[in-house]
Coordinates of C-alpha atoms and ligand atoms in Angstrom, one line a residue:
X1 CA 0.0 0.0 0.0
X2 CA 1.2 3.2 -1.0
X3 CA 2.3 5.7 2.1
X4 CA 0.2 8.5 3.1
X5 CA 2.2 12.0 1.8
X6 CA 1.9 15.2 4.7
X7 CA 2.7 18.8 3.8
X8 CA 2.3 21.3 6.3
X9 CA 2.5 24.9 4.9
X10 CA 2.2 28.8 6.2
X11 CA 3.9 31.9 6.2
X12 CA 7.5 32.4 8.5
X13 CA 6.8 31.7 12.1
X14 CA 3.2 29.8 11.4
X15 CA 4.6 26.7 13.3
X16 CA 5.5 24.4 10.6
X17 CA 8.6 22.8 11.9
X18 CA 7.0 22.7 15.4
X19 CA 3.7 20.6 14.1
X20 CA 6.0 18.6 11.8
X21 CA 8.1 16.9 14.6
X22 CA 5.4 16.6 17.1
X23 CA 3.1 15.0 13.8
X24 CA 6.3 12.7 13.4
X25 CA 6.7 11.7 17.0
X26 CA 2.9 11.0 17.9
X27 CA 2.1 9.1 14.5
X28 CA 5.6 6.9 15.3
X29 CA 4.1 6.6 18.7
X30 CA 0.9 5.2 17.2
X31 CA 2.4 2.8 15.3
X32 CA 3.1 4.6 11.7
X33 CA 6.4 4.3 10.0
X34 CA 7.6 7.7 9.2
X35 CA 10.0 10.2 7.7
X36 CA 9.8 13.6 8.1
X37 CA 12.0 16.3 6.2
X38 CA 11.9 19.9 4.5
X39 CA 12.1 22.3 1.5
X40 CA 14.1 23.4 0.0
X41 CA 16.6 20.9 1.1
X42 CA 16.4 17.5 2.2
X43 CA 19.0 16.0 0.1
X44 CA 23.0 16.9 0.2
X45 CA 21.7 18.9 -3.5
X46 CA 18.8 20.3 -2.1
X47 CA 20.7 21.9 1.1
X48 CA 23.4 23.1 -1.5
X49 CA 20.2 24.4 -3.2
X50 CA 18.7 25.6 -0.1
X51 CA 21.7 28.0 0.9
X52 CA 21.9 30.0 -2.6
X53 CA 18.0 30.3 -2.4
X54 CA 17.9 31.7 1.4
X55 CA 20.8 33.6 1.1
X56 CA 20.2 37.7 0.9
X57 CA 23.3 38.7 0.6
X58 CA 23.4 37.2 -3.5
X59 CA 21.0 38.9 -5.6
X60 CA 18.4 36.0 -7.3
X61 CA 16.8 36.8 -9.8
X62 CA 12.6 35.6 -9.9
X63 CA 13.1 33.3 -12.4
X64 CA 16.4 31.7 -11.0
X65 CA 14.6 31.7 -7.6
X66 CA 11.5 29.3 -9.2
X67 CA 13.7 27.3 -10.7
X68 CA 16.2 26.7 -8.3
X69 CA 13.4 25.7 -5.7
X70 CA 11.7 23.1 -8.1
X71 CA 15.4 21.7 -8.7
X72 CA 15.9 20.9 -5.4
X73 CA 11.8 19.5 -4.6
X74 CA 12.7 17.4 -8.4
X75 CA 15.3 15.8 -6.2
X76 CA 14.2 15.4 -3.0
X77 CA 11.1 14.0 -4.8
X78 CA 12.6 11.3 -7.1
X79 CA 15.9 10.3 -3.6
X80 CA 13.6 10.8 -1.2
X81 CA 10.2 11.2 -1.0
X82 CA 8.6 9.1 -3.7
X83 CA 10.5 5.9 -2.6
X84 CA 9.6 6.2 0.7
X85 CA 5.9 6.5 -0.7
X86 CA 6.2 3.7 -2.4
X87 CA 8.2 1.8 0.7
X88 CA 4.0 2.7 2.2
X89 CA 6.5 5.4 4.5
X90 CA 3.8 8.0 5.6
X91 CA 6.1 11.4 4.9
X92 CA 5.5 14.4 6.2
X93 CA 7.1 17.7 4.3
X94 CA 7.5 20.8 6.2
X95 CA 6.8 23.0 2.6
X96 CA 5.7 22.0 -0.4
X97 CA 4.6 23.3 -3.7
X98 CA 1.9 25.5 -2.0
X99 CA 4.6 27.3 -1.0
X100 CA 6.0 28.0 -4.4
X101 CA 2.3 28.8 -5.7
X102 CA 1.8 31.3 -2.6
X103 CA 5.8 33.1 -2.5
X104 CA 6.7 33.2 -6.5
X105 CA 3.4 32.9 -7.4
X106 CA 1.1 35.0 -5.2
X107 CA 3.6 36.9 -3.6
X108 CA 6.7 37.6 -6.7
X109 CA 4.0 37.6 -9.2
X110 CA 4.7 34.6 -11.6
X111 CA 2.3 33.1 -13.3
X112 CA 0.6 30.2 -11.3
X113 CA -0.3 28.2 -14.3
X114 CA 3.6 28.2 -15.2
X115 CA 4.1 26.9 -11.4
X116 CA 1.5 24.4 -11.5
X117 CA 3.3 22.7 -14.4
X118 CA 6.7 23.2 -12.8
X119 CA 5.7 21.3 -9.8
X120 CA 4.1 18.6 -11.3
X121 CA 6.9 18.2 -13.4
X122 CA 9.5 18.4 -10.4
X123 CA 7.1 16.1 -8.5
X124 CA 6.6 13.8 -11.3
X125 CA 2.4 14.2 -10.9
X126 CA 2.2 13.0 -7.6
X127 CA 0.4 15.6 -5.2
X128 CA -0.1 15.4 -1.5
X129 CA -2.5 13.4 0.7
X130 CA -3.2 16.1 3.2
X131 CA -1.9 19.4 3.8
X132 CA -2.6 21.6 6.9
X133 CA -1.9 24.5 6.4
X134 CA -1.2 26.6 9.3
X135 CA -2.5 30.3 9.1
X136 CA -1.7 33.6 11.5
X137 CA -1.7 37.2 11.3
X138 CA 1.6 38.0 9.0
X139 CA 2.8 40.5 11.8
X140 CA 2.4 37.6 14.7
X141 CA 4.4 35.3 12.6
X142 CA 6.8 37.7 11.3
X143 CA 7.8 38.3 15.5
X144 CA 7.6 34.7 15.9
X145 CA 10.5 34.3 13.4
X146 CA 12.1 37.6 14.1
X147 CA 12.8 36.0 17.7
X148 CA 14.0 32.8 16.2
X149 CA 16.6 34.9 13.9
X150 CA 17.9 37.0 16.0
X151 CA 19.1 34.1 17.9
X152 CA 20.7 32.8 14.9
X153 CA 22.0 36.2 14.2
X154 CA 21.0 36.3 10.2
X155 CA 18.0 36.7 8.2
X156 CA 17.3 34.7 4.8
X157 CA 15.8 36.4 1.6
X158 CA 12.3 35.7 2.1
X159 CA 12.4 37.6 5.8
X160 CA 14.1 40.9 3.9
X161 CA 10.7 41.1 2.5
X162 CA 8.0 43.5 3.6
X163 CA 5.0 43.1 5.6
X164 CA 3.1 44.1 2.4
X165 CA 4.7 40.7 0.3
X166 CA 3.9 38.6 3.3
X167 CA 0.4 39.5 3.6
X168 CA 0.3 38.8 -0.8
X169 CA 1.7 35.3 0.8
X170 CA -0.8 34.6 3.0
X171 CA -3.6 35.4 1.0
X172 CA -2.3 33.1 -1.8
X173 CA -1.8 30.1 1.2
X174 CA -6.0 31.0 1.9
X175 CA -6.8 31.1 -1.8
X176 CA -5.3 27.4 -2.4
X177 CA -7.2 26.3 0.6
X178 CA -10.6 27.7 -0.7
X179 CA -9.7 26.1 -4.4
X180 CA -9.0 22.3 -3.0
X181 CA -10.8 22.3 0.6
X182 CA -10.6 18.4 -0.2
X183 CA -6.9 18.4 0.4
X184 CA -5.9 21.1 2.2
X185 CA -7.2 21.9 5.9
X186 CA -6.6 25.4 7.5
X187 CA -5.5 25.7 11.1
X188 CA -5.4 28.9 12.9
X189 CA -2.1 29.1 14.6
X190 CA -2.6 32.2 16.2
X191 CA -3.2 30.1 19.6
X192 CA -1.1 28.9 22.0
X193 CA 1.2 25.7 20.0
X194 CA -0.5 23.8 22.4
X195 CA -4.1 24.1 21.2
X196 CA -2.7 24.6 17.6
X197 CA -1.5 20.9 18.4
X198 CA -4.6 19.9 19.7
X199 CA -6.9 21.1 16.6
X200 CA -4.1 19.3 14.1
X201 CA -4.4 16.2 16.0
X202 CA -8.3 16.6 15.8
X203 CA -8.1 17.0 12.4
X204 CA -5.5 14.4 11.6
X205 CA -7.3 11.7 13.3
X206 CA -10.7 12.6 11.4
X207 CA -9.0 11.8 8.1
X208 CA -8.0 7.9 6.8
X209 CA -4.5 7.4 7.2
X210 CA -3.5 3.6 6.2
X211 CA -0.9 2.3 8.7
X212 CA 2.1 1.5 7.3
Ligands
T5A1 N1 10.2 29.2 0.1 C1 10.2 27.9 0.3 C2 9.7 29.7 -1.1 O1 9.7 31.0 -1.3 N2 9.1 28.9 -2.0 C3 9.1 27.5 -1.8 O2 8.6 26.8 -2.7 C4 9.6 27.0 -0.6 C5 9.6 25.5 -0.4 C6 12.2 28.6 3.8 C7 12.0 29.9 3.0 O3 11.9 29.5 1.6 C8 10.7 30.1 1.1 C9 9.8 30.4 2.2 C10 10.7 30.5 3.4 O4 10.9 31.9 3.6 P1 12.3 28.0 6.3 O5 13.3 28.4 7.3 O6 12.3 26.5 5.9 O7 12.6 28.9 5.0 O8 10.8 28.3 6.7 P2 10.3 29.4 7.6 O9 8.9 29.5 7.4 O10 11.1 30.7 7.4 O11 10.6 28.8 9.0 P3 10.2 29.4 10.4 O12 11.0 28.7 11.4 O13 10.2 30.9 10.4 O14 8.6 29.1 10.5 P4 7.9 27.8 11.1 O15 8.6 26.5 10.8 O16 6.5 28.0 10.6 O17 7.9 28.0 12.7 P5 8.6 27.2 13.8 O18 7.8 26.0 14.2 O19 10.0 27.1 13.5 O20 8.4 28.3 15.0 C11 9.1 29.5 15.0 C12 9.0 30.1 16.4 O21 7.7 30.4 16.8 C13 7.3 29.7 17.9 C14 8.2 28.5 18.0 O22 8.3 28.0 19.3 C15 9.5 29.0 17.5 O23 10.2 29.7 18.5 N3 5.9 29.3 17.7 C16 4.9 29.7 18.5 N4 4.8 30.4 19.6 C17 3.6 30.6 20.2 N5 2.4 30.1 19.6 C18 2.4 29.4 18.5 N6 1.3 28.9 18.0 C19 3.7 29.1 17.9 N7 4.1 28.5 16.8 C20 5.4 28.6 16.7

């Protein structure tokens, strides 16, 4: 049996990575085999990938950006992912091609027809199970990730951006939701993680996920 395939998606600071390891640990707890990962990057290309896309201080241009993302998902798709589907490995992405519709599309302005193609190309047709998609105000999750950075002591090229880009993001996240509210569920993440966890679980557990 085929594995069950997880995005979770959202603006900086919805959550994502939070949700995606506590998803990991308490389906491995309930007896799923798993592997969780991210884009871009999940492969030793797609990191390599990952650091000319995030980094602000080398000028990208859009259509370099695009392209370099769906290079590195093309590979973590064909090494990684669609094995492990195959294996009946329920994976669980932190980012997915939502995110490429809603940040070059939405937000940078290329055409989402153009994108669709890319990333069924790059994911050779096969589309996730379930997304959640985790939503906030763009000024909570923009503190959220500004506290996270500041740690780190660097910002990446998508949190140069203005408030006004992020809210074009967001919109596009809401917009794919309303088109395929068969796949994609919304979470407010503007809670507490705890309850956020709580309502993903909820959710989760409504929907068929064959063991693996
Ligand atoms: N990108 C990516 C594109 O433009 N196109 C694409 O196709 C793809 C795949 C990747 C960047 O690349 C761009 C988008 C991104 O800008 P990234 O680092 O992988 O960058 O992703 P970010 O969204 O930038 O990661 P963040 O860490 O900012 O966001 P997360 O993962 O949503 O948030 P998380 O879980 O790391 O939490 C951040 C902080 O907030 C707290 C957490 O504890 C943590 O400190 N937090 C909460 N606090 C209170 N209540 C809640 N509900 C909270 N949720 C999280």
């Amino acid at each position: 049996m085929a594995g069950f395939f997880i995005t979770i998606e959202g603006i900086e600071g919805a959550g994502k990575t939070t949700i995606a390891k506590r998803l990991d640990a308490w389906l491995q707890s309930n007896g799923y085999k798993t592997f969780c990962t991210r884009e871009p990057g999940g492969t030793e290309i797609g990191e390599t990938l990952r650091e000319l896309i995030l980094n602000a201080e080398r000028p990208l241009t859009v259509q370099a950006e695009l392209l370099l993302i769906e290079a590195a998902r093309a590979q973590i798709m064909d090494e990684v992912i669609l094995p492990r589907l195959e294996e009946g490995i329920t994976v669980i992405l932190d980012r997915h091609c939502d995110s490429t519709t809603a940040y070059q599309g939405y937000g940078r302005g290329v055409n989402i027809n153009l994108i669709s193609q890319c990333n069924s190309f790059a994911c050779q047709g096969r589309t996730p199970d379930l997304t959640i998609l985790l939503d906030v105000d763009v000024k909570t999750g923009l503190m959220r990730a500004m506290k996270v950075r500041e740690r780190a002591g660097f910002q990446d090229r998508f949190e140069t951006e203005d408030i006004d880009f992020m809210e074009l993001v967001r919109k596009g996240f809401l917009e794919i939701a309303r088109r395929e509210p068969s796949r994609v569920t919304v979470v407010s993440s503007q809670e507490d993680i705890d309850v956020v966890w709580e309502t993903v679980i909820a959710d989760i557990s409504n929907c068929l996920i064959p063991k693996s």
